[in-house]
Amino acid sequence: MLTMCNEFLTKKDLSCRLKCPTIVSVLDELNVTYSRSSGPGGQNVNKVNTKVDLRFHVKSASWITEEIKSNLIEENKTKINKEGFLIIRSDKTRYQQLNLADAMERLRELVRAAAEPPGEISPETEEKLRRRRERNIRLRLMEKRAHSQTKLQRQAPTVDF
C-alpha cells in the first residue's frame, strides 16, 4: 500500500498545485475498508473481502489548497456524505490490491480534475451554445403547440344555438 501511495504522490501534474504532502500524511487522511464484493468470483466471493471503500475527508485534508478543496466538493456533491467524506468504491476485480489501486487512481483523477483551472469559452463557442439554446426553446414550444392541438381535436365540438 505504501508503494501505491508513493505513486499517488509522485505524479508531476499535481505537484505544482498541492501543498508538499508526505506519504504518512496522505495515508492518515484516507480511511480504507474492505468488504465482500458482489459480482464474479465463484465460491470464493463469499470468503474474501475484495471490495474497497476509500473514504477521504476533503475539508480536513492538509495537502490540498482551499481552492482545490472547494472545486472537489462542488464537482463531487453526490459522492460526499453528510460528514464530509468523499467515498470511492471499487469492486472491479477479484483482487483486493487491484481494487485499492483502482480507488486510489480514481481519487487522484478527481483531485487532478479539481486542480485544473476552468477553460475559457471562446466567442464562437458561446455563439454556438446560444444558438443551440434558442433552437431547443423553439422546438419545445413547437412540441407544446402540437400537443395542445391534439388535445383540442379530442374535445367534442361545441354547437351554438
PDB file of C-alpha atoms in Angstrom:
ATOM      1  CA  MET A   1       0.000   0.000   0.000  1.00  0.00           C
ATOM      2  CA  LEU A   2       2.917   2.300   0.681  1.00  0.00           C
ATOM      3  CA  THR A   3       4.181   1.998  -2.887  1.00  0.00           C
ATOM      4  CA  MET A   4       0.770   2.860  -4.288  1.00  0.00           C
ATOM      5  CA  CYS A   5       0.610   5.993  -2.150  1.00  0.00           C
ATOM      6  CA  ASN A   6       4.119   6.883  -3.253  1.00  0.00           C
ATOM      7  CA  GLU A   7       2.983   6.594  -6.885  1.00  0.00           C
ATOM      8  CA  PHE A   8      -0.086   8.625  -5.983  1.00  0.00           C
ATOM      9  CA  LEU A   9       2.056  11.457  -4.711  1.00  0.00           C
ATOM     10  CA  THR A  10       4.814  11.429  -7.312  1.00  0.00           C
ATOM     11  CA  LYS A  11       2.593  12.349 -10.237  1.00  0.00           C
ATOM     12  CA  LYS A  12       4.151  15.554 -11.547  1.00  0.00           C
ATOM     13  CA  ASP A  13       0.936  17.154 -12.771  1.00  0.00           C
ATOM     14  CA  LEU A  14      -0.354  17.573  -9.202  1.00  0.00           C
ATOM     15  CA  SER A  15       2.856  18.620  -7.521  1.00  0.00           C
ATOM     16  CA  CYS A  16       2.683  22.270  -8.538  1.00  0.00           C
ATOM     17  CA  ARG A  17      -0.843  22.878  -7.176  1.00  0.00           C
ATOM     18  CA  LEU A  18      -0.710  20.796  -3.982  1.00  0.00           C
ATOM     19  CA  LYS A  19       0.929  21.579  -0.706  1.00  0.00           C
ATOM     20  CA  CYS A  20       4.013  19.462  -0.024  1.00  0.00           C
ATOM     21  CA  PRO A  21       2.456  16.197   1.149  1.00  0.00           C
ATOM     22  CA  THR A  22       4.221  13.315   2.767  1.00  0.00           C
ATOM     23  CA  ILE A  23       3.185   9.728   2.356  1.00  0.00           C
ATOM     24  CA  VAL A  24       2.299   9.437   6.030  1.00  0.00           C
ATOM     25  CA  SER A  25       0.031  12.500   5.991  1.00  0.00           C
ATOM     26  CA  VAL A  26      -1.902  11.220   2.987  1.00  0.00           C
ATOM     27  CA  LEU A  27      -2.280   7.739   4.479  1.00  0.00           C
ATOM     28  CA  ASP A  28      -3.556   9.240   7.727  1.00  0.00           C
ATOM     29  CA  GLU A  29      -6.272  11.104   5.856  1.00  0.00           C
ATOM     30  CA  LEU A  30      -7.522   8.054   3.926  1.00  0.00           C
ATOM     31  CA  ASN A  31      -9.804   5.517   5.567  1.00  0.00           C
ATOM     32  CA  VAL A  32      -9.748   2.219   3.687  1.00  0.00           C
ATOM     33  CA  THR A  33     -12.243  -0.515   4.499  1.00  0.00           C
ATOM     34  CA  TYR A  34     -12.715  -3.849   2.797  1.00  0.00           C
ATOM     35  CA  SER A  35     -15.907  -5.845   2.411  1.00  0.00           C
ATOM     36  CA  ARG A  36     -17.303  -8.737   0.426  1.00  0.00           C
ATOM     37  CA  SER A  37     -17.843  -7.844  -3.189  1.00  0.00           C
ATOM     38  CA  SER A  38     -20.731  -8.675  -5.448  1.00  0.00           C
ATOM     39  CA  GLY A  39     -20.127  -9.983  -8.929  1.00  0.00           C
ATOM     40  CA  PRO A  40     -17.808 -12.667 -10.268  1.00  0.00           C
ATOM     41  CA  GLY A  41     -15.665 -14.780  -8.003  1.00  0.00           C
ATOM     42  CA  GLY A  42     -17.278 -18.182  -7.805  1.00  0.00           C
ATOM     43  CA  GLN A  43     -17.335 -19.867  -4.418  1.00  0.00           C
ATOM     44  CA  ASN A  44     -14.507 -17.632  -3.213  1.00  0.00           C
ATOM     45  CA  VAL A  45     -16.695 -14.484  -3.368  1.00  0.00           C
ATOM     46  CA  ASN A  46     -18.305 -15.337  -0.024  1.00  0.00           C
ATOM     47  CA  LYS A  47     -14.978 -15.814   1.765  1.00  0.00           C
ATOM     48  CA  VAL A  48     -12.710 -12.946   0.693  1.00  0.00           C
ATOM     49  CA  ASN A  49     -13.099  -9.212   1.327  1.00  0.00           C
ATOM     50  CA  THR A  50     -12.111  -7.690  -2.010  1.00  0.00           C
ATOM     51  CA  LYS A  51     -14.358  -4.647  -2.324  1.00  0.00           C
ATOM     52  CA  VAL A  52     -12.626  -1.399  -1.333  1.00  0.00           C
ATOM     53  CA  ASP A  53     -14.312   1.627   0.243  1.00  0.00           C
ATOM     54  CA  LEU A  54     -11.937   4.573   0.239  1.00  0.00           C
ATOM     55  CA  ARG A  55     -13.088   7.460   2.442  1.00  0.00           C
ATOM     56  CA  PHE A  56     -11.383  10.808   2.263  1.00  0.00           C
ATOM     57  CA  HIS A  57     -12.398  13.798   4.400  1.00  0.00           C
ATOM     58  CA  VAL A  58     -11.995  16.662   1.964  1.00  0.00           C
ATOM     59  CA  LYS A  59     -12.232  19.642   4.330  1.00  0.00           C
ATOM     60  CA  SER A  60      -9.558  18.375   6.725  1.00  0.00           C
ATOM     61  CA  ALA A  61      -7.023  17.478   4.010  1.00  0.00           C
ATOM     62  CA  SER A  62      -3.800  19.286   4.755  1.00  0.00           C
ATOM     63  CA  TRP A  63      -2.123  18.620   1.411  1.00  0.00           C
ATOM     64  CA  ILE A  64      -4.752  20.271  -0.811  1.00  0.00           C
ATOM     65  CA  THR A  65      -5.248  24.010  -1.231  1.00  0.00           C
ATOM     66  CA  GLU A  66      -8.563  25.609  -0.295  1.00  0.00           C
ATOM     67  CA  GLU A  67      -9.348  26.337  -3.946  1.00  0.00           C
ATOM     68  CA  ILE A  68      -8.947  22.685  -4.921  1.00  0.00           C
ATOM     69  CA  LYS A  69     -10.989  21.586  -1.894  1.00  0.00           C
ATOM     70  CA  SER A  70     -13.899  23.812  -2.885  1.00  0.00           C
ATOM     71  CA  ASN A  71     -13.720  22.628  -6.507  1.00  0.00           C
ATOM     72  CA  LEU A  72     -13.571  18.995  -5.372  1.00  0.00           C
ATOM     73  CA  ILE A  73     -16.614  19.436  -3.151  1.00  0.00           C
ATOM     74  CA  GLU A  74     -18.538  21.283  -5.869  1.00  0.00           C
ATOM     75  CA  GLU A  75     -17.770  18.738  -8.602  1.00  0.00           C
ATOM     76  CA  ASN A  76     -18.495  15.659  -6.449  1.00  0.00           C
ATOM     77  CA  LYS A  77     -21.556  16.633  -4.411  1.00  0.00           C
ATOM     78  CA  THR A  78     -23.210  13.261  -4.937  1.00  0.00           C
ATOM     79  CA  LYS A  79     -20.163  11.295  -3.760  1.00  0.00           C
ATOM     80  CA  ILE A  80     -19.764  13.208  -0.483  1.00  0.00           C
ATOM     81  CA  ASN A  81     -21.791  12.122   2.551  1.00  0.00           C
ATOM     82  CA  LYS A  82     -23.155  14.312   5.378  1.00  0.00           C
ATOM     83  CA  GLU A  83     -19.955  14.007   7.408  1.00  0.00           C
ATOM     84  CA  GLY A  84     -17.930  15.417   4.505  1.00  0.00           C
ATOM     85  CA  PHE A  85     -16.251  12.181   3.405  1.00  0.00           C
ATOM     86  CA  LEU A  86     -15.663  11.624  -0.298  1.00  0.00           C
ATOM     87  CA  ILE A  87     -16.479   7.941  -0.814  1.00  0.00           C
ATOM     88  CA  ILE A  88     -14.912   5.965  -3.636  1.00  0.00           C
ATOM     89  CA  ARG A  89     -15.865   2.313  -4.039  1.00  0.00           C
ATOM     90  CA  SER A  90     -14.133  -0.222  -6.228  1.00  0.00           C
ATOM     91  CA  ASP A  91     -15.025  -3.837  -6.861  1.00  0.00           C
ATOM     92  CA  LYS A  92     -13.810  -4.106 -10.436  1.00  0.00           C
ATOM     93  CA  THR A  93     -11.565  -7.110  -9.922  1.00  0.00           C
ATOM     94  CA  ARG A  94     -11.353 -10.179  -7.706  1.00  0.00           C
ATOM     95  CA  TYR A  95      -8.202  -8.887  -6.038  1.00  0.00           C
ATOM     96  CA  GLN A  96      -8.106  -6.536  -3.073  1.00  0.00           C
ATOM     97  CA  GLN A  97      -4.852  -4.798  -4.052  1.00  0.00           C
ATOM     98  CA  LEU A  98      -6.044  -4.111  -7.615  1.00  0.00           C
ATOM     99  CA  ASN A  99      -9.282  -2.642  -6.277  1.00  0.00           C
ATOM    100  CA  LEU A 100      -7.296  -0.480  -3.867  1.00  0.00           C
ATOM    101  CA  ALA A 101      -5.076   0.717  -6.704  1.00  0.00           C
ATOM    102  CA  ASP A 102      -8.179   1.495  -8.783  1.00  0.00           C
ATOM    103  CA  ALA A 103      -9.744   3.501  -5.947  1.00  0.00           C
ATOM    104  CA  MET A 104      -6.503   5.445  -5.375  1.00  0.00           C
ATOM    105  CA  GLU A 105      -6.238   6.185  -9.103  1.00  0.00           C
ATOM    106  CA  ARG A 106      -9.828   7.443  -9.202  1.00  0.00           C
ATOM    107  CA  LEU A 107      -9.136   9.698  -6.214  1.00  0.00           C
ATOM    108  CA  ARG A 108      -6.042  11.054  -7.950  1.00  0.00           C
ATOM    109  CA  GLU A 109      -8.075  11.742 -11.106  1.00  0.00           C
ATOM    110  CA  LEU A 110     -10.748  13.582  -9.106  1.00  0.00           C
ATOM    111  CA  VAL A 111      -8.135  15.751  -7.382  1.00  0.00           C
ATOM    112  CA  ARG A 112      -6.369  16.414 -10.691  1.00  0.00           C
ATOM    113  CA  ALA A 113      -9.663  17.415 -12.341  1.00  0.00           C
ATOM    114  CA  ALA A 114     -10.432  19.773  -9.456  1.00  0.00           C
ATOM    115  CA  ALA A 115      -6.936  21.276  -9.707  1.00  0.00           C
ATOM    116  CA  GLU A 116      -7.269  22.200 -13.373  1.00  0.00           C
ATOM    117  CA  PRO A 117      -8.350  25.794 -13.965  1.00  0.00           C
ATOM    118  CA  PRO A 118     -11.626  26.130 -15.852  1.00  0.00           C
ATOM    119  CA  GLY A 119     -11.182  26.737 -19.546  1.00  0.00           C
ATOM    120  CA  GLU A 120     -12.337  29.958 -21.125  1.00  0.00           C
ATOM    121  CA  ILE A 121     -15.165  29.811 -23.628  1.00  0.00           C
ATOM    122  CA  SER A 122     -14.350  31.361 -26.970  1.00  0.00           C
ATOM    123  CA  PRO A 123     -16.849  33.766 -28.584  1.00  0.00           C
ATOM    124  CA  GLU A 124     -17.508  31.229 -31.348  1.00  0.00           C
ATOM    125  CA  THR A 125     -18.387  28.521 -28.836  1.00  0.00           C
ATOM    126  CA  GLU A 126     -20.530  30.948 -26.862  1.00  0.00           C
ATOM    127  CA  GLU A 127     -22.435  31.853 -30.032  1.00  0.00           C
ATOM    128  CA  LYS A 128     -22.891  28.172 -30.883  1.00  0.00           C
ATOM    129  CA  LEU A 129     -24.264  27.476 -27.396  1.00  0.00           C
ATOM    130  CA  ARG A 130     -26.643  30.451 -27.633  1.00  0.00           C
ATOM    131  CA  ARG A 131     -27.995  29.211 -30.979  1.00  0.00           C
ATOM    132  CA  ARG A 132     -28.405  25.698 -29.587  1.00  0.00           C
ATOM    133  CA  ARG A 133     -30.388  27.034 -26.602  1.00  0.00           C
ATOM    134  CA  GLU A 134     -32.631  29.112 -28.877  1.00  0.00           C
ATOM    135  CA  ARG A 135     -33.228  26.128 -31.155  1.00  0.00           C
ATOM    136  CA  ASN A 136     -34.127  23.904 -28.183  1.00  0.00           C
ATOM    137  CA  ILE A 137     -36.577  26.531 -26.907  1.00  0.00           C
ATOM    138  CA  ARG A 138     -38.152  26.820 -30.355  1.00  0.00           C
ATOM    139  CA  LEU A 139     -38.506  23.019 -30.654  1.00  0.00           C
ATOM    140  CA  ARG A 140     -40.001  22.734 -27.159  1.00  0.00           C
ATOM    141  CA  LEU A 141     -42.615  25.404 -27.941  1.00  0.00           C
ATOM    142  CA  MET A 142     -43.482  23.696 -31.253  1.00  0.00           C
ATOM    143  CA  GLU A 143     -43.999  20.390 -29.416  1.00  0.00           C
ATOM    144  CA  LYS A 144     -46.204  22.133 -26.852  1.00  0.00           C
ATOM    145  CA  ARG A 145     -48.333  23.663 -29.601  1.00  0.00           C
ATOM    146  CA  ALA A 146     -48.677  20.310 -31.371  1.00  0.00           C
ATOM    147  CA  HIS A 147     -49.673  18.604 -28.116  1.00  0.00           C
ATOM    148  CA  SER A 148     -52.190  21.361 -27.417  1.00  0.00           C
ATOM    149  CA  GLN A 149     -53.717  20.947 -30.891  1.00  0.00           C
ATOM    150  CA  THR A 150     -54.012  17.193 -30.327  1.00  0.00           C
ATOM    151  CA  LYS A 151     -55.875  17.819 -27.072  1.00  0.00           C
ATOM    152  CA  LEU A 152     -58.187  20.362 -28.740  1.00  0.00           C
ATOM    153  CA  GLN A 153     -59.058  17.889 -31.513  1.00  0.00           C
ATOM    154  CA  ARG A 154     -60.122  15.298 -28.916  1.00  0.00           C
ATOM    155  CA  GLN A 155     -62.767  17.605 -27.460  1.00  0.00           C
ATOM    156  CA  ALA A 156     -66.367  17.350 -28.554  1.00  0.00           C
ATOM    157  CA  PRO A 157     -67.357  20.108 -30.959  1.00  0.00           C
ATOM    158  CA  THR A 158     -69.298  22.939 -29.437  1.00  0.00           C
ATOM    159  CA  VAL A 159     -72.595  23.817 -31.094  1.00  0.00           C
ATOM    160  CA  ASP A 160     -74.125  27.257 -30.617  1.00  0.00           C
ATOM    161  CA  PHE A 161     -77.943  27.534 -30.782  1.00  0.00           C
TER     162      PHE A 161
END
